[in-house]
PDB file of C-alpha atoms (C1' of nucleotides) in Angstrom:
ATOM      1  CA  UNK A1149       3.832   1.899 -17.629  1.00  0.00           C
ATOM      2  CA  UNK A1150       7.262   1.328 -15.790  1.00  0.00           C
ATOM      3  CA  UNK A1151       7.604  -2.497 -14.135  1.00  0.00           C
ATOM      4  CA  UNK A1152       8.170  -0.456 -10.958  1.00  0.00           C
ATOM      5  CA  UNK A1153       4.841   0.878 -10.954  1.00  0.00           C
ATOM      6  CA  UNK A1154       3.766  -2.082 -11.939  1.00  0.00           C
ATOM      7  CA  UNK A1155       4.961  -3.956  -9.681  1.00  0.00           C
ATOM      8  CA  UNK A1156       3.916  -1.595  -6.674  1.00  0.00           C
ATOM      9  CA  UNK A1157       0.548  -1.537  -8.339  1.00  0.00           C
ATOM     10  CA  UNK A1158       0.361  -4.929  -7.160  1.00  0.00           C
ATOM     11  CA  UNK A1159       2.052  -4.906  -3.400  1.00  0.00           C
ATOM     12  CA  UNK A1160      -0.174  -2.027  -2.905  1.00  0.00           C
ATOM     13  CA  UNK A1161      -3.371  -3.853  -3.476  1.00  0.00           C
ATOM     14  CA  UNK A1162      -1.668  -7.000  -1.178  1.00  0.00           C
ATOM     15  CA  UNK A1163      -1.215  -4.091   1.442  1.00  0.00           C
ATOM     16  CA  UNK A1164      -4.297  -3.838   2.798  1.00  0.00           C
ATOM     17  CA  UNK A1165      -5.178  -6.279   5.800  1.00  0.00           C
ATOM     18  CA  UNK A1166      -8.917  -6.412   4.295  1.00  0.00           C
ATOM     19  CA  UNK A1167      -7.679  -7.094   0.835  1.00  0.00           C
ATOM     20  CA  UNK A1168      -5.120  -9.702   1.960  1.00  0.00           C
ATOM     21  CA  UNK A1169      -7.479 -11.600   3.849  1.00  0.00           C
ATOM     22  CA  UNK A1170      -9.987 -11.482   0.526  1.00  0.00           C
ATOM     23  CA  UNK A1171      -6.882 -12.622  -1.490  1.00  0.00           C
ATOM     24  CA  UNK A1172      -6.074 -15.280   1.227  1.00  0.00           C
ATOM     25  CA  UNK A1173      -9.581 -16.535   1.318  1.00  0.00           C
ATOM     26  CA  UNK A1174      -9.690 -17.243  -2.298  1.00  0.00           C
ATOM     27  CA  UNK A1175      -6.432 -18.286  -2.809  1.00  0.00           C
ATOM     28  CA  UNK A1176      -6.457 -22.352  -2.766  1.00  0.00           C
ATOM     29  CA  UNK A1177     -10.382 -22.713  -4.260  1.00  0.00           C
ATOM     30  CA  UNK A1178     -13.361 -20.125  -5.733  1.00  0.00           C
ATOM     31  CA  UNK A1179     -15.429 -18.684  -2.784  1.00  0.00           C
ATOM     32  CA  UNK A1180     -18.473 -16.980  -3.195  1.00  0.00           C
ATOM     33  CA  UNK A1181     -18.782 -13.681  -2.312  1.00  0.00           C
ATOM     34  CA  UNK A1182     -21.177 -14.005   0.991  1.00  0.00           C
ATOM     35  CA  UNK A1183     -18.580 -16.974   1.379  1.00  0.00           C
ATOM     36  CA  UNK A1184     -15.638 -14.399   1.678  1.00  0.00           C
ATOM     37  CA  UNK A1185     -17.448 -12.313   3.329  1.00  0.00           C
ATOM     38  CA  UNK A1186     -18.186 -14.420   6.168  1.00  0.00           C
ATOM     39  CA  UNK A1187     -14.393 -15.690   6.176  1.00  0.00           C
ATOM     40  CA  UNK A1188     -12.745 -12.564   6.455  1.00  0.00           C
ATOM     41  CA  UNK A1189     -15.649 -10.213   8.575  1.00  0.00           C
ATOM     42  CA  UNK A1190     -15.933  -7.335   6.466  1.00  0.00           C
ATOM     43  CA  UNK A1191     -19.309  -6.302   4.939  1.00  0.00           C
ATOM     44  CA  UNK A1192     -20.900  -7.643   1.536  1.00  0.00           C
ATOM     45  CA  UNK A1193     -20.043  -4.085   0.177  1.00  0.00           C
ATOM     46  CA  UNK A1194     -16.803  -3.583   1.210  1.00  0.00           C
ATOM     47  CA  UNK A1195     -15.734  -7.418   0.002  1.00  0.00           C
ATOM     48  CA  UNK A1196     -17.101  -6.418  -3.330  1.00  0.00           C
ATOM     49  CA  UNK A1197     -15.467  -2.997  -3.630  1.00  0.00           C
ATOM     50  CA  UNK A1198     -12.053  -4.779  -2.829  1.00  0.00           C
ATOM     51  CA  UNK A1199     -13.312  -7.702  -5.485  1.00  0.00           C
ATOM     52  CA  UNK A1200     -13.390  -5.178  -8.087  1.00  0.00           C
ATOM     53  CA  UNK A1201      -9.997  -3.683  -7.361  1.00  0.00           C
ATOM     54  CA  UNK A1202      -8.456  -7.096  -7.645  1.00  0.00           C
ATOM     55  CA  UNK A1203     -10.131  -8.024 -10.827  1.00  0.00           C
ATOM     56  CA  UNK A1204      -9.213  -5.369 -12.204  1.00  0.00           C
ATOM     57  CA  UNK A1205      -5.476  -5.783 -11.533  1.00  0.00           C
ATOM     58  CA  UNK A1206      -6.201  -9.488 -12.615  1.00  0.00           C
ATOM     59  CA  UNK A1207      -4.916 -11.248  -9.186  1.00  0.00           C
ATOM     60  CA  UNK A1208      -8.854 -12.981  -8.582  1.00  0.00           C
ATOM     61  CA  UNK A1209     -10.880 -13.689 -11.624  1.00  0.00           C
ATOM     62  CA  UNK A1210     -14.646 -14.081 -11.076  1.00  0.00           C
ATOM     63  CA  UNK A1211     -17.396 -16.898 -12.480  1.00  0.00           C
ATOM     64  CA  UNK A1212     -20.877 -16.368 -12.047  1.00  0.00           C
ATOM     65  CA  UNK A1213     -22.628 -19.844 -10.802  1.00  0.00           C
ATOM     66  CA  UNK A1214     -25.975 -18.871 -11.106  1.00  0.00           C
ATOM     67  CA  UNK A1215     -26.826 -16.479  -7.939  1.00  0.00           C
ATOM     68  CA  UNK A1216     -23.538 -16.314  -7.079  1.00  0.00           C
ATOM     69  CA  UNK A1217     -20.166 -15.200  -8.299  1.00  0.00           C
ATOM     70  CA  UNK A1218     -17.083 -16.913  -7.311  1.00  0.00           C
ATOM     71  CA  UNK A1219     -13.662 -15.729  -7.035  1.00  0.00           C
ATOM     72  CA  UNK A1220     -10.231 -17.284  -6.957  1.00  0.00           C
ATOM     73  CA  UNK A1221      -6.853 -16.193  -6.835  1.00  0.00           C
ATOM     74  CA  UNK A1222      -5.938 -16.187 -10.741  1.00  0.00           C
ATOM     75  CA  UNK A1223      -2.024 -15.850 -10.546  1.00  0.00           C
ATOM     76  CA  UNK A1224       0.778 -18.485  -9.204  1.00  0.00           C
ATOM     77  CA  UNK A1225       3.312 -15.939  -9.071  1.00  0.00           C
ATOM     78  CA  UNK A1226       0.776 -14.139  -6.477  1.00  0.00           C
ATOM     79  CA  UNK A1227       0.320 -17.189  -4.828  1.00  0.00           C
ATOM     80  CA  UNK A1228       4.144 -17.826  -4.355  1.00  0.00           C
ATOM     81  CA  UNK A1229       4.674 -14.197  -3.002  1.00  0.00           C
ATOM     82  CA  UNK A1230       1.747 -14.543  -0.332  1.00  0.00           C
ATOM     83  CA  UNK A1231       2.956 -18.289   0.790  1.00  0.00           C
ATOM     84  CA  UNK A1232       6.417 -16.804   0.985  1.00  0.00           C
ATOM     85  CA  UNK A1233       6.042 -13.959   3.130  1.00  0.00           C
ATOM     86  CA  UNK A1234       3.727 -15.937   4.865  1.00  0.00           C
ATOM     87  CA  UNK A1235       6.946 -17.937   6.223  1.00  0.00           C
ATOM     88  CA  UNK A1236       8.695 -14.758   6.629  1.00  0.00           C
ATOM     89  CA  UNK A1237       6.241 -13.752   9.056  1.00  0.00           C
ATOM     90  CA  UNK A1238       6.159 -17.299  10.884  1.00  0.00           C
ATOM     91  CA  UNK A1239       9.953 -16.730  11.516  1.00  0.00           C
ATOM     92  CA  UNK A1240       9.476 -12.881  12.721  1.00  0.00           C
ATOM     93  CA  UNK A1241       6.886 -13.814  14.922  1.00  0.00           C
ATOM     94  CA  UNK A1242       9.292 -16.500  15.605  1.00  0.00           C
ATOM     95  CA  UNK A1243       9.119 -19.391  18.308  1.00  0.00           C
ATOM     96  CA  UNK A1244       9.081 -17.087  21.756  1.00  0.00           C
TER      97      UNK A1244
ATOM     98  CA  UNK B 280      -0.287  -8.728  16.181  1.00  0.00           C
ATOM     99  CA  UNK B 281      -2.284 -10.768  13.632  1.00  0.00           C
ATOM    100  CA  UNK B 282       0.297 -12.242  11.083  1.00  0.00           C
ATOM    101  CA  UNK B 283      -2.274 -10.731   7.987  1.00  0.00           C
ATOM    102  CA  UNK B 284      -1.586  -7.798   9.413  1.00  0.00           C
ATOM    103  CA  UNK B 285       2.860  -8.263   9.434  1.00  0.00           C
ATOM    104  CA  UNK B 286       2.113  -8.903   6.009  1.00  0.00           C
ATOM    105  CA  UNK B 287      -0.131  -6.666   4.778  1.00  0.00           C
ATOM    106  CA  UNK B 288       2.641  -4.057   6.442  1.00  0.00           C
ATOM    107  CA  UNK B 289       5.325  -5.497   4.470  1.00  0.00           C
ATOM    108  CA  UNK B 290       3.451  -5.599   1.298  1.00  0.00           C
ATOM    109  CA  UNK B 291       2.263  -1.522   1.655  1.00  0.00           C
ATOM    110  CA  UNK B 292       5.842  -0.492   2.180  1.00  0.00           C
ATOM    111  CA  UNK B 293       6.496  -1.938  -1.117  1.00  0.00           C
ATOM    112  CA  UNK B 294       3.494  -0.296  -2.689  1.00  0.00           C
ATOM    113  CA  UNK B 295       4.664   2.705  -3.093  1.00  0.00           C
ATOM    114  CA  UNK B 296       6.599   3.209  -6.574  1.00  0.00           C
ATOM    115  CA  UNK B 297       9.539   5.561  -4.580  1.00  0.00           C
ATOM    116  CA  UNK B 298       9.854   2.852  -2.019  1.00  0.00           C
ATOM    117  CA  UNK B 299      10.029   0.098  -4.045  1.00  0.00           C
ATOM    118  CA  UNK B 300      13.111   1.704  -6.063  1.00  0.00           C
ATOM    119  CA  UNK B 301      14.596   2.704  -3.364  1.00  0.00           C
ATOM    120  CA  UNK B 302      14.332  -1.685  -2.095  1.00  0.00           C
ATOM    121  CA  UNK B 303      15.564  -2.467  -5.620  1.00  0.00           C
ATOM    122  CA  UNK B 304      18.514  -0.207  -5.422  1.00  0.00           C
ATOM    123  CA  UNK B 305      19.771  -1.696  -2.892  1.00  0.00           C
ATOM    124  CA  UNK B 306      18.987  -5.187  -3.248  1.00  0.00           C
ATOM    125  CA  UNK B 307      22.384  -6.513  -3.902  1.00  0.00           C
ATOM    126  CA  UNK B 308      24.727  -4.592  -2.169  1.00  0.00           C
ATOM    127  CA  UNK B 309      25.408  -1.355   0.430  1.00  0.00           C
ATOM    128  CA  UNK B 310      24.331   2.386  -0.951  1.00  0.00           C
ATOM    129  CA  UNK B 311      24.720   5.583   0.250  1.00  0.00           C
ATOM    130  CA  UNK B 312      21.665   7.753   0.624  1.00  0.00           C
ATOM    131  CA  UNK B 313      22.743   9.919  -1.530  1.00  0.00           C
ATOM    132  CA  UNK B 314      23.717   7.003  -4.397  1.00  0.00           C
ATOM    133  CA  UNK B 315      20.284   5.765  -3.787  1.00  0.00           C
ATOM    134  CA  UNK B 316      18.497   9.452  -4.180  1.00  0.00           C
ATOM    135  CA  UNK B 317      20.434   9.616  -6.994  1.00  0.00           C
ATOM    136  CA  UNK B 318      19.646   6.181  -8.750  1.00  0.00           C
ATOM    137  CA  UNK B 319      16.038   6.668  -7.830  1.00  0.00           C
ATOM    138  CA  UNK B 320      15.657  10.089  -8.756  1.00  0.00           C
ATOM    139  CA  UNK B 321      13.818  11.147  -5.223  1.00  0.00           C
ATOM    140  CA  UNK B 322      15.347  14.004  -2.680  1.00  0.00           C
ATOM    141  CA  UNK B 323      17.406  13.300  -0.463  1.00  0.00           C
ATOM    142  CA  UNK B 324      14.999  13.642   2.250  1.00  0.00           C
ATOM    143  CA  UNK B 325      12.388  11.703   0.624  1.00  0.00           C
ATOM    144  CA  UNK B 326      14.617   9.048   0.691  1.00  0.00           C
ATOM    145  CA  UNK B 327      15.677   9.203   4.001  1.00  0.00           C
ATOM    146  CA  UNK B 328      11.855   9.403   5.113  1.00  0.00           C
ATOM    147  CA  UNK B 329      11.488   6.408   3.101  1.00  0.00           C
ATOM    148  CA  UNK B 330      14.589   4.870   4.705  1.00  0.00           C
ATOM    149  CA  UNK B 331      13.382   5.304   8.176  1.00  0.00           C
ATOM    150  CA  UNK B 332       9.781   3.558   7.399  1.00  0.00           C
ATOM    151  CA  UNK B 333      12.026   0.031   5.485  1.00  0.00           C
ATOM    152  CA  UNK B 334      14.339   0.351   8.803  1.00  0.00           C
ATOM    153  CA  UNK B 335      11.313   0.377  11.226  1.00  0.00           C
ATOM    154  CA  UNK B 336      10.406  -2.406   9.596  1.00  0.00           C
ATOM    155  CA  UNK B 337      13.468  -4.192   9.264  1.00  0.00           C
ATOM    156  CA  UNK B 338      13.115  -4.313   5.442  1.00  0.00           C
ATOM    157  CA  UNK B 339      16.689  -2.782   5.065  1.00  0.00           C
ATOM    158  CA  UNK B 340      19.788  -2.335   7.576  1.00  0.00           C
ATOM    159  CA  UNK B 341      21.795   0.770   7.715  1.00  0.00           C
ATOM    160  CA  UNK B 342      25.526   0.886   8.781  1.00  0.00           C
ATOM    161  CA  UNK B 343      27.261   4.137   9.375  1.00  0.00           C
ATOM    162  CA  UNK B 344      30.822   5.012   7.439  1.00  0.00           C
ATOM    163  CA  UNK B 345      32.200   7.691   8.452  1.00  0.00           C
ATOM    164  CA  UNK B 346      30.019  10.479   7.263  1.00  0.00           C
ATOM    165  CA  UNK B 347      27.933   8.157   4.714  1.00  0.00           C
ATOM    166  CA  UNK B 348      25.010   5.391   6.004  1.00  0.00           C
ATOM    167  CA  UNK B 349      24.937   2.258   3.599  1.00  0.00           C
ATOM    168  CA  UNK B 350      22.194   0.596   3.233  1.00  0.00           C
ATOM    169  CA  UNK B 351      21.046  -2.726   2.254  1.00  0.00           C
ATOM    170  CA  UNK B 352      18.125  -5.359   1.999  1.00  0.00           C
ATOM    171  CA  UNK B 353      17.786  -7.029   5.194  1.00  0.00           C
ATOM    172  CA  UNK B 354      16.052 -10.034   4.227  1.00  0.00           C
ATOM    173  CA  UNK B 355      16.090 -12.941   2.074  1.00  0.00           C
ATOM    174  CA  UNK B 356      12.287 -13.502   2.097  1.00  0.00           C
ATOM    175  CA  UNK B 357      12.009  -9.597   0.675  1.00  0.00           C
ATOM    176  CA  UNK B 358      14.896 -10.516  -2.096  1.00  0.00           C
ATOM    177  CA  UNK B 359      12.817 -13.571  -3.273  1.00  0.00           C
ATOM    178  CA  UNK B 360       9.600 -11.795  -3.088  1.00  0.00           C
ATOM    179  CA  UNK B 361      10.777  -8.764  -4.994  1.00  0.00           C
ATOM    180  CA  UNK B 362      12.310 -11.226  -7.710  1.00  0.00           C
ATOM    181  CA  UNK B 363       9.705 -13.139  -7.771  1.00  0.00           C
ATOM    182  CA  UNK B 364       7.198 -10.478  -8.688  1.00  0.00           C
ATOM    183  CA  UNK B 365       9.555  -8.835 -10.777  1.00  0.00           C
ATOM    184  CA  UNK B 366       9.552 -12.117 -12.904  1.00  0.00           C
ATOM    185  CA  UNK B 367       5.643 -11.696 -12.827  1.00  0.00           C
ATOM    186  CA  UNK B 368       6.039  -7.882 -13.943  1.00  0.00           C
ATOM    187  CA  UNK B 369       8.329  -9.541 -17.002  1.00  0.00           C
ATOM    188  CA  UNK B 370       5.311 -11.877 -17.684  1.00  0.00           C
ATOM    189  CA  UNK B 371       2.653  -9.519 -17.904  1.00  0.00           C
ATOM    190  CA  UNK B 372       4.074  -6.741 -19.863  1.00  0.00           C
ATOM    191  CA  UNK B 373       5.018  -9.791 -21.758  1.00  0.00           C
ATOM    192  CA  UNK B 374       5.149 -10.167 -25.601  1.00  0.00           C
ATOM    193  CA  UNK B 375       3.075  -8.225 -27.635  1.00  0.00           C
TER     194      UNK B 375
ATOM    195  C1'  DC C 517     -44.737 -10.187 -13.199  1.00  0.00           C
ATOM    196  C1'  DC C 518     -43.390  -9.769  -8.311  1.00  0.00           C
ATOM    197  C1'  DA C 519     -40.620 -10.854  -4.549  1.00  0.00           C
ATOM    198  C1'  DA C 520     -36.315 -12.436  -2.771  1.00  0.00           C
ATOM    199  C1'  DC C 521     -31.539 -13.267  -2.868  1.00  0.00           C
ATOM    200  C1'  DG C 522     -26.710 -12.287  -4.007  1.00  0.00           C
ATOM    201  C1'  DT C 523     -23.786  -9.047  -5.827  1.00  0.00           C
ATOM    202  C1'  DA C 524     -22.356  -4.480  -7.708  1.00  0.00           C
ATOM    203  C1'  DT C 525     -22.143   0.518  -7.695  1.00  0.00           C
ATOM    204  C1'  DG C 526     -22.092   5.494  -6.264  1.00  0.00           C
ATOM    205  C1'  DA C 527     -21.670   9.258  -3.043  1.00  0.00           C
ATOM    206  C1'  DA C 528     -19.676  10.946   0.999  1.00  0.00           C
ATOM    207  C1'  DC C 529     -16.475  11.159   4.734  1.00  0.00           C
ATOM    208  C1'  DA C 530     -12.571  10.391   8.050  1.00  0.00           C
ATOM    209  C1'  DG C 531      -8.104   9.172   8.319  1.00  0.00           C
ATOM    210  C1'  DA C 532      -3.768   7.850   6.350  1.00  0.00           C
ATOM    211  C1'  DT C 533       0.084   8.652   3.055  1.00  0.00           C
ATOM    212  C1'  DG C 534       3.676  10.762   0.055  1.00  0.00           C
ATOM    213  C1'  DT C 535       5.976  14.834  -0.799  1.00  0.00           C
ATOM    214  C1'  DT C 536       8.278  19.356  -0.010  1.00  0.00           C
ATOM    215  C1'  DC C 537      10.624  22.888   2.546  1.00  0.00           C
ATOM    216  C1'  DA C 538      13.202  24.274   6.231  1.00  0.00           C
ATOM    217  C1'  DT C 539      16.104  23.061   9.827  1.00  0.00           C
ATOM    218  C1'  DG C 540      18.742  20.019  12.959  1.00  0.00           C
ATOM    219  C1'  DT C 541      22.393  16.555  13.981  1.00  0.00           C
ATOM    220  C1'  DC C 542      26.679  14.036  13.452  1.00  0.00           C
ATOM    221  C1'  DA C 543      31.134  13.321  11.615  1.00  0.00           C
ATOM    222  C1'  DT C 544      35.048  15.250   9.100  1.00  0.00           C
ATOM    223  C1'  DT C 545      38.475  18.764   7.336  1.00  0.00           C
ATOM    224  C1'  DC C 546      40.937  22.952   7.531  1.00  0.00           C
TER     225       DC C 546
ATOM    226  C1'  DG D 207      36.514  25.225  16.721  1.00  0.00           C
ATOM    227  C1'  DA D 208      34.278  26.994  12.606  1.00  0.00           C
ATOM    228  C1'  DA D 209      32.791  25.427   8.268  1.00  0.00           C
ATOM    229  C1'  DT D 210      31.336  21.802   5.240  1.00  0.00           C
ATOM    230  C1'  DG D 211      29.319  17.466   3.725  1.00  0.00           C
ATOM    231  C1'  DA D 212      25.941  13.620   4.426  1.00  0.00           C
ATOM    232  C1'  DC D 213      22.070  12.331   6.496  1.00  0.00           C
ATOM    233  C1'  DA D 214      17.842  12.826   9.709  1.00  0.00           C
ATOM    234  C1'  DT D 215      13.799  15.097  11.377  1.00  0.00           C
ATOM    235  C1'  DG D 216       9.541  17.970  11.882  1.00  0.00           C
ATOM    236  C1'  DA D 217       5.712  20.605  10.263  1.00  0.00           C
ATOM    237  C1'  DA D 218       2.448  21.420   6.777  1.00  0.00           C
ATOM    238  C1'  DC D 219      -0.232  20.247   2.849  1.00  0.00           C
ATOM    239  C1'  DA D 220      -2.623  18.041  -1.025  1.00  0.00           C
ATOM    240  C1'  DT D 221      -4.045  13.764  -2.399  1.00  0.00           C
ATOM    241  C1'  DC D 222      -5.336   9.234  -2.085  1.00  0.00           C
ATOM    242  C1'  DT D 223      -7.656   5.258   0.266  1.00  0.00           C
ATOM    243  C1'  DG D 224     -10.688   2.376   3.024  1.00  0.00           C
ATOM    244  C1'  DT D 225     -15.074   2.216   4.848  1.00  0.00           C
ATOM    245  C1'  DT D 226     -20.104   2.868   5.340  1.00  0.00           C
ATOM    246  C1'  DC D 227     -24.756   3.688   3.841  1.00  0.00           C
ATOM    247  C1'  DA D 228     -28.044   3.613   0.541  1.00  0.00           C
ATOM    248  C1'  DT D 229     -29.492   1.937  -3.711  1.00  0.00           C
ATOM    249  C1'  DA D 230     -29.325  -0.368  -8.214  1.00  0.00           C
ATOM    250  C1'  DC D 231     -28.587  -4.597 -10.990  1.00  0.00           C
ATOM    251  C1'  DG D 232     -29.086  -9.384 -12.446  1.00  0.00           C
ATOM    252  C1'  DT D 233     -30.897 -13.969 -11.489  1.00  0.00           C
ATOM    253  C1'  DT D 234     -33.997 -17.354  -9.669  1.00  0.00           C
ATOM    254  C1'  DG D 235     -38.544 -19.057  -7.709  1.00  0.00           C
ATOM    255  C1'  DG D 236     -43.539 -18.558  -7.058  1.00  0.00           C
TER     256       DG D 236
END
DNA sequence: CCAACGTATGAACAGATGTTCATGTCATTC
DNA sequence: GAATGACATGAACATCTGTTCATACGTTGG
């Protein structure tokens, strides 16, 4: 496949407010699922349907503990991306 | 609005393979439309749909010369993001 | 083994999105 | 000022996407 697609493969899956705030949630240490669920407000289901689509493009990997399966964002590149846009939208939200 | 939600906006408008060429192309300097439609392979009016979406969102910034529009990347934040992914792109199609 | 908990999966649906085609607008040239 | 070139816009359409509901799976405790 083409970088490009690549690539938007990626910003795609960032470019969903529900999937961003999964990513978000699990970006600094492993949550459980329940756990992200809970952080973020959407349902059990939905969290895991978005779960899968991540894993799947390898930005969370999973570990079962038991019960429970935690996640965590699995890429640094990913994590630079999301802490630098997050500045970008401090300064466009900007000091009123 | 939430700043997920900024975010998530910026990341779907570079989801989308067309769009994301369309960013790349002119990442460094001024195009034309039609220099971009034809370095990205999309219609003209594709790309100008396209533009319209990156403008409303301040992702590029058009100036008019005489009958040609030229535009360009707006932002720093989107140049290192872009890069930065593209470096992770690089990584993962890695070596074989 | 049975029940309970946490997670995953599948079907179904509403709404959004990318693309095309046709046409409109603005600036230039003759 | 009519015609041409470069870009913008609108409608229409097929496809994709996010979400929900119901249900299945795997693991632990009695």
């Amino acid at each position: 496949m083409d970088d490009v697609e690549v690539m938007a493969g990626i910003f795609r899956l960032m470019g969903d407010p529900t999937r961003l705030r999964i990513l978000l949630a699990c970006l600094d240490a492993p949550q459980s699922v329940g756990a992200i669920a809970a952080a973020t407000g959407a349902s059990q289901s939905l969290v895991s349907h978005h779960l899968r689509l991540l894993r799947a493009a390898r930005l969370v990997a999973g570990r079962r503990e038991a019960r429970q399966v935690f996640y965590v964002a699995a890429d640094d590149h990913v994590r630079d991306v999301l802490r630098n846009l997050m500045h970008h939208a401090a300064e466009q939200g900007g000091p009123t």
